Amino acid sequence: MTKSGQNAVTTLRQMILTGALKTGERLVEIATSERLGVSRTPVRIAFRTLEQEGLLTKLPRRGYEVRSVSPIEIEGAIEVRGVLEGLAARQAAENGLNEEQKHEMQSLLTCGDLLFEGAELTEDDLATYHDMNRRFHLLIIEASGNLAIQAALSKNEHLPFASVSALAIDKNNMQKEFKRFAFAHQQHHHVFHAMLSRQGARAEGIMREHAQATLGYDRNYHRTELKNKLTVISHANK
């Protein structure tokens, strides 16, 4: 996918997650391309991608409709991915990584380390992280040698936010996003070490937690935001 296409996908995905695009809202190419400031081609690609992810429904004549998605549905799909990827990591650890897998995983980790050397991420950095992250997860699945896991994940990826590629990015708060993805990257390091050490149970536990990391971080972040707002109101009323 092109950079503009990927940006359109992440922007629309975030708008659906936050409610900026409401359930039942109709989307068409021209209006959406004008809203995002991009051409119609990346918007067309984004619509198809988000339809495959279960976030949009194609209308009979023209355009798409934002599908109703509940937090329970999102959390359930992500939990299933965690179970499947956890099993893959355990079996990869038990099988042992071959030299090619070790080398590529280490290269991906080094790539990620370079991204997080600074204090913030650019949109180009996030695009690099997206590709690196997807490949790292695919390598774990491949290393498990279990074709049934890959088949099950392929079906699960059609559920909202279940795919490892379904990143929702808050471009208005890149500092928060830096912390979120830096934490996820450290989990990559930990699971890689567990697989190298043939620690199957540890590798499984890390990957199950890793799948929940994004939602967990967002919950904690919003709780902190609410607490800060209440503190300000309290002081203002004194």
Short mmCIF file of C-alpha atoms in Angstrom, two decimals:
data_model
loop_
_atom_site.label_atom_id
_atom_site.label_comp_id
_atom_site.label_asym_id
_atom_site.label_seq_id
_atom_site.Cartn_x
_atom_site.Cartn_y
_atom_site.Cartn_z
CA MET A 1 0.00 0.00 0.00
CA THR A 2 1.23 3.52 -0.79
CA LYS A 3 2.03 6.02 1.94
CA SER A 4 -1.04 8.11 1.12
CA GLY A 5 -3.21 5.00 1.16
CA GLN A 6 -1.84 3.91 4.54
CA ASN A 7 -2.36 7.41 5.97
CA ALA A 8 -5.97 7.40 4.75
CA VAL A 9 -6.58 4.02 6.35
CA THR A 10 -5.12 4.98 9.75
CA THR A 11 -6.92 8.33 9.76
CA LEU A 12 -10.32 6.85 8.97
CA ARG A 13 -9.76 3.98 11.41
CA GLN A 14 -8.99 6.45 14.20
CA MET A 15 -12.05 8.53 13.29
CA ILE A 16 -14.26 5.45 13.58
CA LEU A 17 -12.68 4.44 16.90
CA THR A 18 -13.14 7.90 18.44
CA GLY A 19 -16.65 8.41 17.06
CA ALA A 20 -15.70 11.24 14.70
CA LEU A 21 -17.31 9.00 12.09
CA LYS A 22 -20.54 7.78 13.63
CA THR A 23 -22.29 4.44 13.24
CA GLY A 24 -24.50 4.46 10.15
CA GLU A 25 -22.73 7.44 8.59
CA ARG A 26 -22.46 7.17 4.81
CA LEU A 27 -19.07 7.67 3.20
CA VAL A 28 -18.37 8.38 -0.45
CA GLU A 29 -15.06 8.82 -2.23
CA ILE A 30 -15.26 12.45 -3.35
CA ALA A 31 -16.45 13.92 -0.04
CA THR A 32 -14.01 11.80 1.97
CA SER A 33 -11.05 12.65 -0.26
CA GLU A 34 -11.83 16.34 0.18
CA ARG A 35 -12.18 15.90 3.93
CA LEU A 36 -8.80 14.16 4.20
CA GLY A 37 -7.08 16.32 1.58
CA VAL A 38 -6.01 13.38 -0.58
CA SER A 39 -6.92 12.02 -4.01
CA ARG A 40 -9.70 9.48 -4.53
CA THR A 41 -7.36 6.51 -5.08
CA PRO A 42 -6.04 6.23 -1.48
CA VAL A 43 -9.58 6.73 -0.19
CA ARG A 44 -10.82 3.91 -2.42
CA ILE A 45 -8.06 1.66 -1.06
CA ALA A 46 -8.88 2.70 2.51
CA PHE A 47 -12.58 1.90 2.08
CA ARG A 48 -11.80 -1.60 0.82
CA THR A 49 -9.31 -2.21 3.63
CA LEU A 50 -11.71 -1.05 6.33
CA GLU A 51 -14.49 -3.15 4.82
CA GLN A 52 -12.23 -6.21 5.12
CA GLU A 53 -11.53 -5.26 8.74
CA GLY A 54 -15.25 -5.17 9.53
CA LEU A 55 -15.43 -1.41 10.11
CA LEU A 56 -17.34 -0.43 6.95
CA THR A 57 -20.23 -2.03 5.07
CA LYS A 58 -20.46 -1.58 1.29
CA LEU A 59 -23.79 -0.11 0.23
CA PRO A 60 -25.73 -1.66 -2.71
CA ARG A 61 -25.42 1.33 -5.02
CA ARG A 62 -22.60 3.68 -4.06
CA GLY A 63 -20.42 4.33 -1.04
CA TYR A 64 -19.96 2.69 2.34
CA GLU A 65 -21.59 2.88 5.75
CA VAL A 66 -19.83 2.95 9.12
CA ARG A 67 -20.62 -0.32 10.84
CA SER A 68 -21.71 -0.53 14.47
CA VAL A 69 -18.78 -1.82 16.53
CA SER A 70 -18.93 -2.33 20.29
CA PRO A 71 -15.97 -2.28 22.71
CA ILE A 72 -16.85 -5.86 23.68
CA GLU A 73 -16.56 -6.95 20.04
CA ILE A 74 -13.17 -5.25 19.69
CA GLU A 75 -11.80 -6.69 22.93
CA GLY A 76 -13.05 -10.17 22.07
CA ALA A 77 -11.34 -10.16 18.67
CA ILE A 78 -8.08 -8.88 20.15
CA GLU A 79 -8.19 -11.49 22.91
CA VAL A 80 -8.55 -14.25 20.30
CA ARG A 81 -5.53 -12.85 18.43
CA GLY A 82 -3.57 -12.87 21.68
CA VAL A 83 -4.40 -16.52 22.30
CA LEU A 84 -3.42 -17.53 18.75
CA GLU A 85 -0.21 -15.49 18.65
CA GLY A 86 0.67 -16.66 22.15
CA LEU A 87 0.34 -20.28 21.00
CA ALA A 88 2.48 -19.47 17.95
CA ALA A 89 5.22 -17.92 20.13
CA ARG A 90 5.21 -20.93 22.47
CA GLN A 91 5.51 -23.39 19.59
CA ALA A 92 8.21 -21.25 17.94
CA ALA A 93 10.18 -21.34 21.19
CA GLU A 94 9.72 -25.09 21.52
CA ASN A 95 10.73 -25.66 17.89
CA GLY A 96 13.68 -23.30 18.12
CA LEU A 97 14.31 -20.43 15.70
CA ASN A 98 16.47 -21.17 12.69
CA GLU A 99 19.37 -18.87 11.80
CA GLU A 100 17.45 -17.03 9.09
CA GLN A 101 14.56 -16.30 11.47
CA LYS A 102 16.94 -15.13 14.19
CA HIS A 103 18.75 -12.82 11.80
CA GLU A 104 15.60 -11.24 10.38
CA MET A 105 13.98 -10.76 13.78
CA GLN A 106 17.13 -9.13 15.11
CA SER A 107 17.26 -6.83 12.08
CA LEU A 108 13.64 -5.80 12.67
CA LEU A 109 14.36 -5.12 16.34
CA THR A 110 17.35 -2.98 15.40
CA CYS A 111 15.17 -1.06 12.96
CA GLY A 112 12.69 -0.42 15.76
CA ASP A 113 15.42 0.65 18.17
CA LEU A 114 16.47 3.35 15.71
CA LEU A 115 12.90 4.64 15.51
CA PHE A 116 12.73 5.12 19.27
CA GLU A 117 16.13 6.74 19.74
CA GLY A 118 14.55 10.19 19.61
CA ALA A 119 11.73 11.66 21.67
CA GLU A 120 8.95 11.52 19.09
CA LEU A 121 7.68 9.72 16.02
CA THR A 122 6.87 11.22 12.65
CA GLU A 123 4.19 9.86 10.35
CA ASP A 124 6.97 8.34 8.23
CA ASP A 125 8.30 6.61 11.38
CA LEU A 126 4.85 5.18 12.06
CA ALA A 127 4.66 3.83 8.51
CA THR A 128 8.04 2.13 9.07
CA TYR A 129 6.84 0.76 12.41
CA HIS A 130 3.69 -0.60 10.77
CA ASP A 131 5.70 -2.64 8.24
CA MET A 132 8.29 -3.75 10.79
CA ASN A 133 5.62 -4.76 13.31
CA ARG A 134 3.62 -6.77 10.76
CA ARG A 135 6.69 -8.66 9.56
CA PHE A 136 7.83 -9.45 13.11
CA HIS A 137 4.45 -10.96 13.95
CA LEU A 138 4.37 -12.95 10.70
CA LEU A 139 7.80 -14.39 11.48
CA ILE A 140 6.52 -15.71 14.80
CA ILE A 141 3.60 -17.38 13.03
CA GLU A 142 5.95 -18.89 10.44
CA ALA A 143 8.36 -20.10 13.13
CA SER A 144 5.53 -21.93 14.92
CA GLY A 145 5.19 -24.25 11.92
CA ASN A 146 1.46 -24.46 12.65
CA LEU A 147 -0.64 -23.78 9.55
CA ALA A 148 -3.86 -23.94 11.59
CA ILE A 149 -2.81 -20.82 13.54
CA GLN A 150 -2.25 -18.90 10.33
CA ALA A 151 -5.64 -19.98 8.98
CA ALA A 152 -7.43 -19.00 12.19
CA LEU A 153 -5.71 -15.61 12.30
CA SER A 154 -6.70 -14.94 8.69
CA LYS A 155 -10.36 -15.37 9.63
CA ASN A 156 -10.02 -13.35 12.83
CA GLU A 157 -8.45 -10.43 10.95
CA HIS A 158 -11.82 -9.66 9.37
CA LEU A 159 -13.11 -8.59 12.80
CA PRO A 160 -12.72 -4.95 13.95
CA PHE A 161 -9.21 -4.03 15.14
CA ALA A 162 -8.20 -7.70 15.29
CA SER A 163 -5.45 -7.49 12.68
CA VAL A 164 -1.92 -6.67 13.80
CA SER A 165 -1.94 -4.11 10.97
CA ALA A 166 -5.10 -2.39 12.23
CA LEU A 167 -3.30 0.42 14.01
CA ALA A 168 -5.39 3.38 15.15
CA ILE A 169 -3.15 6.42 15.59
CA ASP A 170 -4.01 9.63 17.41
CA LYS A 171 -2.11 12.14 15.29
CA ASN A 172 -3.10 14.92 17.67
CA ASN A 173 -1.14 13.33 20.49
CA MET A 174 2.05 11.89 19.04
CA GLN A 175 3.76 11.96 22.45
CA LYS A 176 1.25 9.44 23.75
CA GLU A 177 1.69 7.35 20.63
CA PHE A 178 5.47 7.38 21.04
CA LYS A 179 5.13 5.88 24.53
CA ARG A 180 2.57 3.33 23.36
CA PHE A 181 4.63 2.00 20.47
CA ALA A 182 7.92 2.17 22.40
CA PHE A 183 6.34 -0.08 25.05
CA ALA A 184 5.09 -2.49 22.37
CA HIS A 185 8.56 -2.58 20.81
CA GLN A 186 10.13 -3.55 24.14
CA GLN A 187 7.69 -6.46 24.27
CA HIS A 188 9.05 -7.54 20.88
CA HIS A 189 12.52 -7.69 22.44
CA HIS A 190 11.23 -9.73 25.38
CA VAL A 191 9.40 -12.30 23.29
CA PHE A 192 12.39 -12.66 20.98
CA HIS A 193 14.64 -13.37 23.98
CA ALA A 194 12.11 -15.89 25.33
CA MET A 195 11.97 -17.72 22.01
CA LEU A 196 15.78 -17.75 21.75
CA SER A 197 15.97 -19.20 25.27
CA ARG A 198 13.36 -21.87 24.39
CA GLN A 199 11.07 -20.53 27.14
CA GLY A 200 7.73 -21.48 25.65
CA ALA A 201 5.43 -20.48 28.52
CA ARG A 202 7.12 -17.09 28.90
CA ALA A 203 6.95 -16.39 25.16
CA GLU A 204 3.25 -17.28 25.14
CA GLY A 205 2.49 -15.02 28.10
CA ILE A 206 4.31 -12.05 26.57
CA MET A 207 2.46 -12.34 23.25
CA ARG A 208 -0.93 -12.62 24.94
CA GLU A 209 -0.15 -9.49 26.94
CA HIS A 210 1.25 -7.81 23.83
CA ALA A 211 -2.08 -8.17 22.02
CA GLN A 212 -3.81 -6.36 24.90
CA ALA A 213 -1.16 -3.65 25.28
CA THR A 214 -2.76 -1.09 22.97
CA LEU A 215 -6.21 -1.27 24.55
CA GLY A 216 -4.72 -1.42 28.04
CA TYR A 217 -2.58 1.66 27.43
CA ASP A 218 -5.54 3.60 26.05
CA ARG A 219 -7.72 2.69 29.05
CA ASN A 220 -5.04 3.85 31.49
CA TYR A 221 -4.40 7.00 29.47
CA HIS A 222 -8.07 8.02 29.46
CA ARG A 223 -8.41 7.26 33.18
CA THR A 224 -5.43 9.57 33.85
CA GLU A 225 -6.92 12.28 31.63
CA LEU A 226 -10.23 12.10 33.49
CA LYS A 227 -8.47 12.23 36.87
CA ASN A 228 -6.48 15.31 35.80
CA LYS A 229 -9.64 17.08 34.59
CA LEU A 230 -11.44 16.36 37.88
CA THR A 231 -8.45 17.69 39.82
CA VAL A 232 -8.49 20.94 37.84
CA ILE A 233 -12.24 21.35 38.39
CA SER A 234 -11.80 20.65 42.10
CA HIS A 235 -9.10 23.30 42.50
CA ALA A 236 -11.12 25.80 40.46
CA ASN A 237 -14.12 25.37 42.78
CA LYS A 238 -12.12 25.98 45.96
#
